[in-house]
Amino acid sequence: MNRSRPLMSRSNRLHIAQFLVLTLVLFLALPDRPASAGANLIANPGLESLAADGFPVCWEQSGWGANGHTFALSTDAHSGARSMSVTLTTAGQGDRKAMMLEDTSCAPNVTPGHQYDLSAWYKTTTANTVMTVFRHDVAQGWVYWTDLATLPVTTTWTKRTVRTPQIPANTDQIVWGVTIYGNGTLKTDDYTMVDATQTVPDESCSAGDKCVKGDWQVMPFQSSVRAIHAVVLRNGNVLLIAGSGNDPAAFAAKTFTTAIYKPGTGQFTAVPTPEDLFCSGHVQLKDGRVLVMGGNKDYPAADGSHGYKGLKNSYIFDPATSAYTRVNDMTAGSWYPSATVLGNGDVISLGGLGEDSHGMVATQYFNSAQQRWLGLNEANQTWNFWGLYPSMILMQDGRLFYTGSHVFGNGTPGSGASIYDYPTSTITPVPGLRKKDERDQSMSVLLPPAQDQKVLTMGGGNIETNPDAHRLTDLIDLKQASPAYTAGPQIPQGTMTGGVAQTGDQGKMYVSAVLLPDGKVFETGGALHNRADPVYEASMYDPATNTFTAGMATDPVPRGYHSSAFLLPDGRVMAVGDNPGNGTFDKRVSVYSPPYLFKGARPQITGLSTPNWAYGSSNTITVDGPILKAELIRPAAVTHSSDPNQRFVDLPMTVNGNSISLNLTSNPNLAPPGWYMLFVVGTNGVPSVAKWVKVG
């Protein structure tokens, strides 16, 4: 046989084999190998193929509303012969989009749970430009999903890449494009979409039941005050307000208390408390100080001549000085008032009892710029009674959604839920809420992410008729043209004192629901009846699947009336309070570690370009490894199963190794101004400890 080269010796072959094996071992051992670039999933990405109508194949002229606009093809292209051009000349209602066609043959196919990097080259003359995504739901058809990023003005061709959140369940295709909603011209070209899903590390966990149930710890100390109100401050400490603490003797002695709790040290520091702030309202202002409004002017008279009286006083608590400062009075006394921060940083307060013990019907409005409550005739009025602690959630269009969650007795007349438009003083009923007169101390949450605009209302009872609390949940999509509640999954059942299992339709009131950094909702605490019969049960609700996972670890401390649970910056959940019918108050403090804290190392945020974030901005962080997602969570200001300002804002990512740009929404109604906890979540599902950033 003729050979063109000599045979290798056995020794040489052995050395080469050893070298190849060693090279392979070293390659496999590399910690974060970059994924290879995937195929571009977009049909006609360079816009070069034209359809019969002269517009690019698989692309459409999209948008809505009354506005002057033109679509065109331009020879000013990033590459090739053409780009798409959209011009708005009289921007009014709505927008216009250069959008992929919602068509089976054109829309990219996707896999639930995967993430994709979306890229486009663009020029725009208006800052009102965003990257927009729609998804095809196998049950609902094509639906709006999210706006991923605001695109800055640029006169030169600029590439923008943004990573999607994980594709939701029941989604098989997406389309996306660039939206313009202000006067100007947008040009786009050369679109790409690649699968950017990162390998999930081994999720083995050696912590036993904690891996799936989490774990509660009762602290070896008690709260120094009756913690009826809890506010997480921008420095990570917790403001606990008692006032008289539902103790008439303390009220008579003018013994009003507040404490600052430091989770890192377990220390409580007393704060001089100027009035009885028992059953006041509270909310963080955009500078991180806390506006406290109303409270208790008097307890019910022994002769029945009057009930609880609302206080007009209002104060601002400053975390920097640990002190209250009085601002001007509200226009009316308020005991159990709501407090919702708006997209401009102002605050609306509704409901409660007035100084005459009757329902307070005025709309009370705190002007953040002027640092004062507006006069009665300065604020828009509807003269509507909203009940006590009505849960008023800010919607993305600036209106308020009254969820039906409230405190004490029946719901409001009619459907029990509504949408309130402050500028026009109009109230629109919302149908579908079941057992609307048994939503006393239910809890409502704006589900993660806030961009989805879905609210879940859980449980409830009625302290006046005192039936068994129920286990119903109702879900609403506020993006719909005519939103209506639909039935959600039932709250899992637990046990009562002595280990007696709940049966039938038994559920709970005094529900606590906490948004977690992994995008789930932890539900805990509650009781079957008015200030009696605590329920030991906790579950995890997943907004992506609309299901509860039962059997989470339960707080060994009863958590009924005047209890609260809230997220700490380290990703744990703290629970305080219980005030049963015999008048005692449980001051024990419990802390819950969710299952994610037992599943591996935390990701680290090693750098933050700035803590001050403008709307529509891209903000760079550095991390120590692959990241699944990032979000902002507004710190808690909770009492009586009510925290209408609680929200989780998704931050679409632009990923460049360990440098990640986080894209903040341009809509302040989705993320009202103030201090937020910034979390990142690793590919193992474990969240970081939060960094604090100031939005707006």
XYZ file of C-alpha atoms in Angstrom:
696
model
C 0.000 0.000 0.000
C 1.337 3.379 -0.962
C 1.470 5.829 2.002
C 2.021 9.548 1.449
C 3.226 10.213 5.014
C 4.879 8.149 7.710
C 2.829 6.450 10.411
C 2.895 8.040 13.869
C 4.623 6.092 16.573
C 2.599 4.570 19.386
C 4.268 7.047 21.752
C 3.230 10.041 19.636
C -0.323 8.796 19.353
C -0.516 8.393 23.126
C 0.817 11.909 23.749
C -1.664 13.461 21.308
C -4.547 11.513 22.839
C -3.566 12.676 26.305
C -3.361 16.281 25.062
C -6.823 16.116 23.493
C -8.375 14.646 26.637
C -6.737 17.298 28.802
C -7.897 20.061 26.450
C -11.477 18.729 26.562
C -11.448 18.501 30.362
C -10.181 22.059 30.702
C -12.783 23.335 28.229
C -15.617 21.626 30.055
C -14.356 23.022 33.343
C -14.594 26.621 32.208
C -17.260 28.225 34.454
C -19.173 30.434 32.058
C -18.583 29.363 28.472
C -20.396 31.743 26.113
C -23.241 30.150 24.225
C -22.724 29.922 20.493
C -24.718 32.423 18.456
C -28.025 30.890 17.400
C -29.862 31.197 14.117
C -31.727 34.411 13.349
C -35.397 33.491 13.810
C -36.797 36.450 11.871
C -38.212 36.148 8.375
C -37.004 38.887 5.994
C -34.875 40.571 8.683
C -33.247 43.064 6.284
C -36.600 44.104 4.737
C -35.311 43.383 1.228
C -38.189 41.165 0.015
C -41.346 43.089 -0.838
C -44.935 41.859 -0.834
C -47.509 42.676 -3.505
C -48.554 45.792 -1.574
C -44.999 47.139 -1.776
C -44.299 46.692 1.945
C -41.675 44.199 3.197
C -42.773 40.571 3.362
C -43.755 39.508 6.923
C -43.999 43.118 8.142
C -47.047 45.319 8.637
C -48.103 48.901 9.234
C -49.471 48.691 12.751
C -50.717 50.898 15.576
C -53.869 52.411 16.992
C -55.565 55.677 17.916
C -56.191 59.017 16.260
C -52.901 60.466 15.041
C -51.421 61.853 11.843
C -48.925 59.357 10.479
C -47.207 57.985 7.385
C -45.432 54.689 6.668
C -42.794 54.533 3.967
C -39.731 52.664 2.708
C -36.528 54.661 2.788
C -33.296 54.294 0.842
C -31.510 55.481 3.989
C -30.681 51.959 5.140
C -28.270 50.423 7.598
C -27.519 47.760 4.981
C -29.090 46.694 1.733
C -31.492 48.834 -0.261
C -34.139 49.937 2.199
C -35.345 50.572 5.739
C -38.830 51.091 7.182
C -39.844 54.623 8.106
C -42.705 55.722 10.373
C -43.535 59.400 10.915
C -46.006 60.906 13.390
C -47.010 64.487 12.611
C -49.893 64.961 15.045
C -49.316 62.566 17.916
C -52.484 62.246 19.916
C -54.029 59.091 21.237
C -52.273 55.804 20.519
C -49.121 54.959 18.558
C -47.701 53.549 15.312
C -45.431 50.529 14.934
C -43.096 48.946 12.434
C -44.195 45.459 13.409
C -43.766 41.853 12.349
C -46.870 40.304 10.872
C -49.028 38.305 13.289
C -49.009 35.345 10.957
C -48.144 31.683 11.525
C -45.570 31.645 8.718
C -43.910 34.942 9.711
C -43.971 35.082 13.515
C -40.928 33.481 15.175
C -41.656 30.306 17.105
C -40.621 30.344 20.766
C -40.333 27.952 23.690
C -41.939 28.736 27.062
C -39.291 29.361 29.692
C -36.677 30.411 27.125
C -35.278 33.914 26.674
C -34.390 35.625 23.405
C -32.095 38.493 22.454
C -33.960 40.915 20.177
C -31.901 43.382 18.135
C -32.690 46.130 15.658
C -30.782 48.971 14.017
C -32.670 52.256 14.254
C -32.708 56.042 13.976
C -35.313 58.187 15.737
C -35.953 61.895 16.200
C -38.256 61.437 19.215
C -37.623 60.111 22.696
C -41.100 58.558 22.558
C -39.784 55.360 20.978
C -40.002 51.890 22.540
C -39.390 48.260 21.607
C -42.736 46.432 21.853
C -43.552 42.698 21.993
C -46.777 40.780 21.421
C -47.206 37.066 22.087
C -49.491 34.382 20.733
C -51.324 32.646 23.569
C -52.698 29.266 22.545
C -55.936 30.011 24.431
C -56.323 33.775 23.864
C -54.718 34.434 20.481
C -52.459 37.433 19.947
C -52.100 39.650 23.037
C -49.845 42.541 24.023
C -46.953 41.317 26.175
C -44.600 44.122 27.154
C -42.507 47.131 26.179
C -38.891 46.049 26.536
C -36.928 49.294 26.304
C -37.105 52.987 25.524
C -34.819 53.888 22.617
C -32.873 57.175 22.865
C -32.888 59.764 20.090
C -30.104 59.143 17.569
C -29.330 60.547 14.102
C -26.919 57.727 13.215
C -27.706 54.065 12.797
C -27.619 52.502 16.271
C -28.086 48.880 17.299
C -30.164 48.055 20.359
C -30.311 44.550 21.829
C -32.672 43.590 24.643
C -33.235 40.196 26.270
C -36.827 39.157 26.801
C -38.151 37.865 30.101
C -38.795 34.144 30.140
C -41.483 33.275 27.603
C -44.772 32.714 29.474
C -46.558 29.389 29.520
C -48.967 28.668 26.646
C -47.026 30.938 24.272
C -45.913 29.491 20.929
C -44.954 32.583 18.907
C -44.044 36.235 19.405
C -43.840 39.279 17.160
C -42.090 42.501 17.954
C -41.023 45.800 16.536
C -40.396 49.433 17.382
C -43.191 51.785 18.448
C -43.338 55.562 18.112
C -45.866 57.611 20.092
C -44.538 61.181 19.819
C -44.057 63.515 16.870
C -40.999 62.546 14.854
C -39.595 59.982 12.454
C -38.408 56.453 13.191
C -36.369 54.300 10.799
C -35.518 50.629 11.438
C -33.527 47.947 9.660
C -31.679 44.645 10.103
C -33.628 42.833 12.809
C -32.274 39.753 14.611
C -33.700 37.374 17.191
C -31.680 34.552 18.722
C -32.345 32.118 21.542
C -30.289 33.361 24.516
C -31.435 30.778 27.068
C -28.660 30.019 29.522
C -27.880 26.613 30.941
C -29.554 26.055 34.289
C -27.018 24.815 36.848
C -27.568 21.752 38.983
C -30.398 22.600 41.392
C -29.640 19.798 43.829
C -30.445 20.835 47.381
C -29.397 19.090 50.568
C -31.609 21.005 52.989
C -34.474 18.488 53.046
C -38.000 19.925 53.206
C -36.599 23.454 53.205
C -35.759 22.964 49.537
C -39.469 22.954 48.648
C -41.210 24.450 51.690
C -38.812 27.090 52.955
C -38.270 27.642 56.654
C -39.613 29.872 59.432
C -37.607 31.111 62.384
C -39.158 32.794 65.406
C -36.677 35.408 66.549
C -35.238 35.131 70.089
C -36.613 38.598 70.873
C -39.947 40.372 70.636
C -40.995 43.618 69.031
C -40.746 46.562 71.389
C -44.092 47.912 70.125
C -47.432 46.576 68.977
C -46.473 46.416 65.298
C -49.780 47.301 63.638
C -48.140 49.230 60.778
C -44.904 48.240 59.018
C -42.943 50.317 56.506
C -39.658 49.149 54.969
C -37.348 52.176 54.775
C -34.848 52.984 52.025
C -31.972 52.099 54.361
C -33.313 48.573 54.899
C -34.659 49.222 58.385
C -38.324 48.714 59.256
C -40.577 51.401 60.733
C -43.098 49.809 63.136
C -45.966 52.076 64.196
C -48.318 51.281 67.055
C -49.701 54.605 68.237
C -51.895 53.496 71.126
C -51.765 49.963 69.704
C -55.521 49.343 69.978
C -55.240 49.813 73.754
C -57.680 52.374 75.237
C -55.592 52.568 78.428
C -52.521 53.596 76.407
C -54.666 56.185 74.602
C -55.918 57.625 77.902
C -52.337 57.856 79.141
C -51.210 59.345 75.795
C -48.669 56.566 75.469
C -48.067 56.464 71.726
C -45.202 54.370 70.361
C -43.132 53.817 67.235
C -39.924 51.820 66.790
C -37.269 51.331 64.145
C -36.222 47.703 63.742
C -32.810 46.889 62.257
C -32.927 43.386 60.727
C -29.143 43.157 60.635
C -28.737 43.511 64.402
C -32.166 42.703 65.860
C -32.186 46.091 67.589
C -35.268 48.239 68.216
C -34.961 51.992 68.629
C -37.838 53.990 70.102
C -39.125 56.990 68.131
C -41.065 59.812 69.865
C -44.607 59.604 68.501
C -46.580 62.884 68.468
C -50.170 61.585 68.187
C -52.160 58.382 68.162
C -51.174 57.076 64.732
C -53.094 53.846 65.374
C -54.919 52.960 62.144
C -53.384 55.778 60.125
C -52.461 55.607 56.442
C -48.878 55.633 55.186
C -46.862 55.598 51.978
C -43.274 56.298 50.903
C -42.792 59.613 49.120
C -40.488 59.885 46.115
C -37.569 61.056 48.282
C -37.844 58.032 50.573
C -39.511 59.791 53.478
C -42.803 58.368 54.740
C -46.076 60.297 54.672
C -48.276 59.279 57.619
C -51.858 60.532 57.556
C -54.731 60.429 59.982
C -55.113 58.006 62.858
C -57.187 57.765 65.995
C -58.675 60.893 67.570
C -60.768 58.946 70.057
C -61.982 55.464 70.984
C -65.721 54.722 71.061
C -67.628 56.335 73.942
C -68.812 54.061 76.714
C -72.362 55.411 76.313
C -72.378 54.700 72.581
C -72.655 58.371 71.638
C -69.832 58.051 69.132
C -67.550 55.450 67.636
C -63.906 55.731 66.615
C -63.028 59.236 65.466
C -60.603 60.009 62.674
C -57.585 62.272 63.201
C -56.793 65.127 60.782
C -53.104 65.372 61.660
C -50.436 64.388 59.145
C -46.700 63.833 59.550
C -43.629 62.956 57.516
C -41.165 60.473 58.956
C -37.588 60.954 57.779
C -35.316 57.864 57.885
C -32.273 60.162 57.957
C -33.298 61.779 61.250
C -35.586 59.037 62.632
C -38.137 61.715 63.483
C -41.655 62.828 62.619
C -42.290 66.332 61.295
C -45.794 67.708 61.101
C -47.197 68.950 57.787
C -50.531 70.686 57.279
C -53.665 68.826 58.327
C -55.793 66.769 56.006
C -59.077 68.335 54.990
C -60.984 65.815 57.099
C -60.288 63.367 59.866
C -59.327 59.881 58.670
C -59.270 56.628 60.618
C -58.360 53.720 58.290
C -57.600 55.874 55.203
C -56.062 54.489 52.028
C -52.845 55.948 50.586
C -51.766 55.481 46.961
C -48.783 57.176 45.343
C -49.359 58.399 41.781
C -47.049 58.529 38.792
C -46.182 62.156 39.501
C -45.309 61.432 43.152
C -48.512 62.917 44.577
C -50.654 60.891 46.988
C -54.399 60.220 46.994
C -56.134 59.195 50.216
C -59.686 57.850 50.247
C -62.108 56.336 52.730
C -61.924 55.883 56.482
C -63.948 57.403 59.317
C -64.088 61.144 59.925
C -63.971 63.171 63.114
C -67.709 62.549 63.522
C -67.271 58.732 63.375
C -69.082 58.631 60.025
C -67.719 57.588 56.674
C -65.302 60.121 55.178
C -66.354 60.952 51.604
C -63.785 63.588 50.620
C -60.948 62.895 48.199
C -57.793 64.031 49.985
C -54.799 64.914 47.818
C -51.199 65.492 48.892
C -49.204 67.613 46.456
C -45.628 66.337 46.512
C -44.101 69.448 44.908
C -45.806 71.762 47.408
C -45.440 69.316 50.312
C -48.982 69.947 51.488
C -52.491 68.580 51.474
C -54.691 70.477 49.027
C -57.754 72.227 50.345
C -61.140 70.593 50.013
C -62.060 72.702 46.984
C -58.628 72.341 45.369
C -58.929 68.581 44.964
C -61.346 66.928 42.538
C -64.283 65.462 44.447
C -66.749 62.635 43.867
C -68.141 62.621 47.449
C -68.077 58.837 47.329
C -67.560 56.649 50.409
C -64.985 53.982 49.614
C -65.087 52.129 52.935
C -62.144 51.581 55.311
C -58.643 50.948 53.974
C -59.989 50.523 50.430
C -57.312 48.882 48.280
C -56.640 51.413 45.489
C -54.037 50.215 42.959
C -52.495 52.601 40.421
C -53.063 51.438 36.844
C -50.706 52.026 33.923
C -52.993 54.729 32.510
C -53.045 56.683 35.805
C -56.489 55.617 36.992
C -57.034 53.799 40.297
C -58.481 50.299 40.552
C -60.526 49.698 43.703
C -60.101 45.941 44.082
C -62.922 45.331 46.569
C -60.511 44.523 49.408
C -61.356 46.610 52.448
C -61.672 46.430 56.233
C -64.823 45.866 58.305
C -68.193 44.671 57.090
C -69.766 44.748 53.653
C -68.215 45.944 50.423
C -69.318 49.042 48.556
C -72.751 49.038 46.883
C -73.062 47.561 43.419
C -70.383 45.225 42.092
C -67.988 45.927 44.969
C -65.076 46.905 42.686
C -64.527 49.859 40.379
C -62.102 52.059 38.441
C -61.699 55.642 39.630
C -60.469 58.395 37.305
C -59.334 61.298 39.497
C -58.952 63.958 36.742
C -62.534 63.431 35.501
C -64.046 62.427 38.878
C -65.665 59.387 37.291
C -66.201 55.934 38.792
C -66.774 52.895 36.552
C -68.099 49.677 38.129
C -66.059 46.506 37.557
C -68.036 43.227 37.494
C -67.130 39.714 38.508
C -65.968 39.941 42.142
C -67.538 37.021 44.009
C -68.741 37.368 47.609
C -68.124 41.110 47.442
C -69.602 41.532 50.947
C -67.152 38.970 52.334
C -63.917 40.648 51.253
C -63.261 42.204 54.646
C -59.478 41.918 55.169
C -58.904 39.984 52.010
C -55.701 41.017 50.279
C -55.174 42.257 46.738
C -51.848 42.420 44.904
C -50.700 43.737 41.551
C -49.089 40.557 40.281
C -45.524 40.372 38.952
C -44.632 41.970 36.681
C -46.492 45.280 36.949
C -46.322 45.514 33.157
C -48.872 42.667 32.908
C -51.479 44.706 34.846
C -53.085 41.713 36.543
C -54.499 41.844 40.077
C -55.342 38.894 42.326
C -57.735 39.294 45.270
C -57.529 36.554 47.924
C -59.862 35.379 50.662
C -61.802 37.529 53.089
C -64.644 37.469 55.582
C -66.974 39.903 57.341
C -66.510 40.921 60.987
C -70.151 41.978 61.296
C -71.912 38.834 60.043
C -68.862 36.696 60.924
C -69.280 33.740 58.521
C -66.487 31.263 57.965
C -63.896 33.126 55.921
C -63.758 31.765 52.367
C -60.917 30.610 50.115
C -61.932 32.291 46.860
C -59.549 34.225 44.667
C -60.516 36.421 41.739
C -58.211 37.578 38.948
C -58.494 40.606 36.668
C -56.561 41.810 33.626
C -56.597 45.607 33.702
C -55.240 45.855 30.146
C -58.591 44.714 28.772
C -60.911 47.341 27.284
C -63.603 46.455 29.833
C -61.836 44.706 32.718
C -63.792 42.132 34.711
C -62.865 39.705 37.462
C -62.734 36.007 36.640
C -62.539 33.131 39.098
C -59.022 32.191 40.195
C -57.699 29.082 41.935
C -58.788 28.545 45.534
C -56.427 29.256 48.411
C -55.105 25.949 49.790
C -56.543 24.902 53.133
C -54.605 24.570 56.371
C -55.146 23.622 59.983
C -56.469 25.443 63.011
C -55.680 25.279 66.709
C -55.008 21.718 67.785
C -54.191 20.630 64.241
C -57.846 20.466 63.153
C -57.962 20.436 59.346
C -60.092 22.942 57.493
C -63.001 21.461 55.587
C -65.557 22.443 52.948
C -65.213 26.031 51.797
C -63.318 27.241 54.836
C -60.568 29.707 54.000
C -59.269 32.799 55.778
C -59.367 36.529 56.267
C -56.400 38.657 57.477
C -54.488 37.303 54.489
C -50.904 38.432 53.842
C -49.455 38.261 50.329
C -45.843 39.182 49.576
C -44.204 39.649 46.156
C -40.924 37.720 45.993
C -37.858 38.429 43.821
C -38.332 35.215 41.825
C -41.690 36.525 40.571
C -43.915 34.412 42.806
C -46.328 35.533 45.536
C -46.002 34.112 49.045
C -49.378 33.836 50.809
C -49.396 33.351 54.586
C -51.243 33.997 57.856
C -54.930 34.544 58.481
C -57.877 33.396 60.580
C -61.278 31.820 60.019
C -63.343 34.322 62.034
C -63.265 37.840 63.419
C -60.204 37.971 65.725
C -60.498 34.224 66.331
C -59.515 30.804 65.035
C -56.075 31.338 63.432
C -55.337 29.356 60.270
C -51.897 27.800 59.901
C -51.308 27.643 56.166
C -48.938 29.110 53.599
C -48.683 28.656 49.860
C -46.826 29.955 46.824
C -48.789 31.486 43.948
C -47.223 31.511 40.486
C -48.641 34.265 38.230
C -47.172 32.551 35.162
C -49.332 29.462 35.655
C -52.143 30.896 37.823
C -51.668 28.127 40.375
C -50.956 27.772 44.080
C -48.342 25.378 45.408
C -49.668 24.198 48.765
C -47.688 22.994 51.738
C -45.184 25.783 52.277
C -43.740 25.965 55.783
C -46.171 27.694 58.158
C -45.468 30.418 60.667
C -45.757 28.796 64.127
C -47.067 32.123 65.487
C -50.772 32.864 64.867
C -51.149 35.795 62.470
C -54.704 37.149 62.536
C -56.024 40.653 63.131
C -53.363 43.391 63.031
C -50.768 41.063 61.502
C -48.536 41.855 58.534
C -45.919 40.120 56.398
C -43.462 41.899 54.085
C -40.302 41.430 52.038
C -36.893 42.312 53.467
C -34.016 43.461 51.209
C -32.236 40.141 51.735
C -35.104 38.209 50.096
C -36.624 36.877 53.319
C -40.142 37.614 54.588
C -40.799 39.109 58.021
C -44.114 38.659 59.869
C -45.375 40.600 62.888
C -48.503 41.067 64.943
C -51.633 39.271 66.137
C -54.388 40.945 68.146
C -57.106 38.410 69.055
C -60.487 39.229 70.542
C -59.260 39.060 74.147
C -57.249 42.257 73.570
C -53.778 40.730 73.920
C -51.090 41.390 71.310
C -48.472 38.873 70.172
C -45.158 40.718 69.800
C -43.178 37.765 68.488
C -41.278 38.315 65.232
C -41.048 35.550 62.606
C -38.829 35.439 59.516
C -39.397 33.146 56.527
C -36.616 31.955 54.222
C -38.208 30.918 50.886
C -37.033 27.735 49.148
C -34.794 29.692 46.778
C -32.425 30.496 49.642
C -31.504 26.803 49.949
C -30.733 26.188 46.272
C -27.258 27.559 45.791
C -25.074 30.638 45.935
C -26.563 34.076 45.541
C -25.629 36.165 42.521
C -23.702 39.303 43.429
C -24.300 42.815 42.141
C -20.697 43.979 42.136
C -21.212 47.355 40.499
C -23.964 49.934 39.971
C -23.361 52.787 37.536
C -25.730 55.096 39.418
C -28.454 54.740 42.059
C -30.509 57.485 40.379
C -32.606 56.153 37.509
C -34.566 58.299 35.059
C -37.659 56.989 33.316
C -36.864 55.331 30.006
C -33.187 55.042 30.905
C -30.754 52.147 30.564
C -28.701 51.590 33.719
C -25.605 49.402 33.864
C -24.783 46.955 36.616
C -22.023 44.386 36.872
C -22.622 40.912 38.236
C -20.474 37.906 39.011
C -22.166 35.372 36.742
C -25.134 34.568 34.466
C -28.403 36.292 35.348
C -31.921 35.119 34.528
C -33.768 38.369 35.226
C -33.771 41.620 37.165
C -36.532 43.667 38.745
C -37.435 46.510 41.046
C -39.690 45.816 44.040
C -41.258 48.726 45.880
C -40.698 48.420 49.650
C -43.688 47.580 51.814
C -45.977 49.995 53.632
C -48.512 47.542 54.995
C -51.293 47.286 57.568
C -54.553 45.329 57.850
C -53.778 43.129 54.788
C -53.464 46.274 52.689
C -50.457 47.487 50.719
C -51.815 48.816 47.411
C -48.421 50.278 46.434
C -46.648 46.896 46.465
C -45.336 46.207 42.945
C -42.719 44.266 40.983
C -41.366 46.050 37.899
C -39.588 43.910 35.328
C -36.297 45.265 33.948
C -35.563 43.920 30.444
C -31.834 43.296 30.065
C -29.159 44.025 27.491
C -26.431 41.494 28.274
C -22.727 41.862 27.521
C -20.971 39.231 29.599
C -21.116 40.292 33.243
C -22.065 43.849 32.301
C -25.839 44.171 32.108
C -27.884 47.198 31.079
C -31.282 47.297 32.760
C -34.038 49.081 30.855
C -36.468 51.043 33.026
C -39.992 51.714 31.798
C -40.749 55.198 30.511
C -44.194 55.080 32.164
C -44.133 56.457 35.744
C -47.531 54.902 36.416
C -45.859 51.475 36.207
C -43.090 52.490 38.615
C -44.133 55.556 40.632
C -41.170 57.685 41.745
C -39.324 56.644 44.874
C -36.755 54.216 46.248
C -36.916 50.587 45.115
C -35.116 47.353 45.902
C -33.142 46.147 42.872
C -32.821 42.364 42.708
C -31.157 40.132 40.143
C -31.973 36.436 39.951
C -29.337 33.883 38.966
C -29.950 31.057 36.540
C -30.324 28.807 39.600
C -33.405 30.832 40.615
C -31.681 32.397 43.633
C -32.008 36.187 44.088
C -29.310 38.596 45.124
C -29.490 40.797 48.174
C -31.131 44.025 47.013
C -29.367 47.230 46.089
C -31.330 50.454 46.542
C -32.078 52.690 43.550
C -34.094 55.877 43.276
C -36.556 56.001 40.381
C -37.580 59.302 38.830
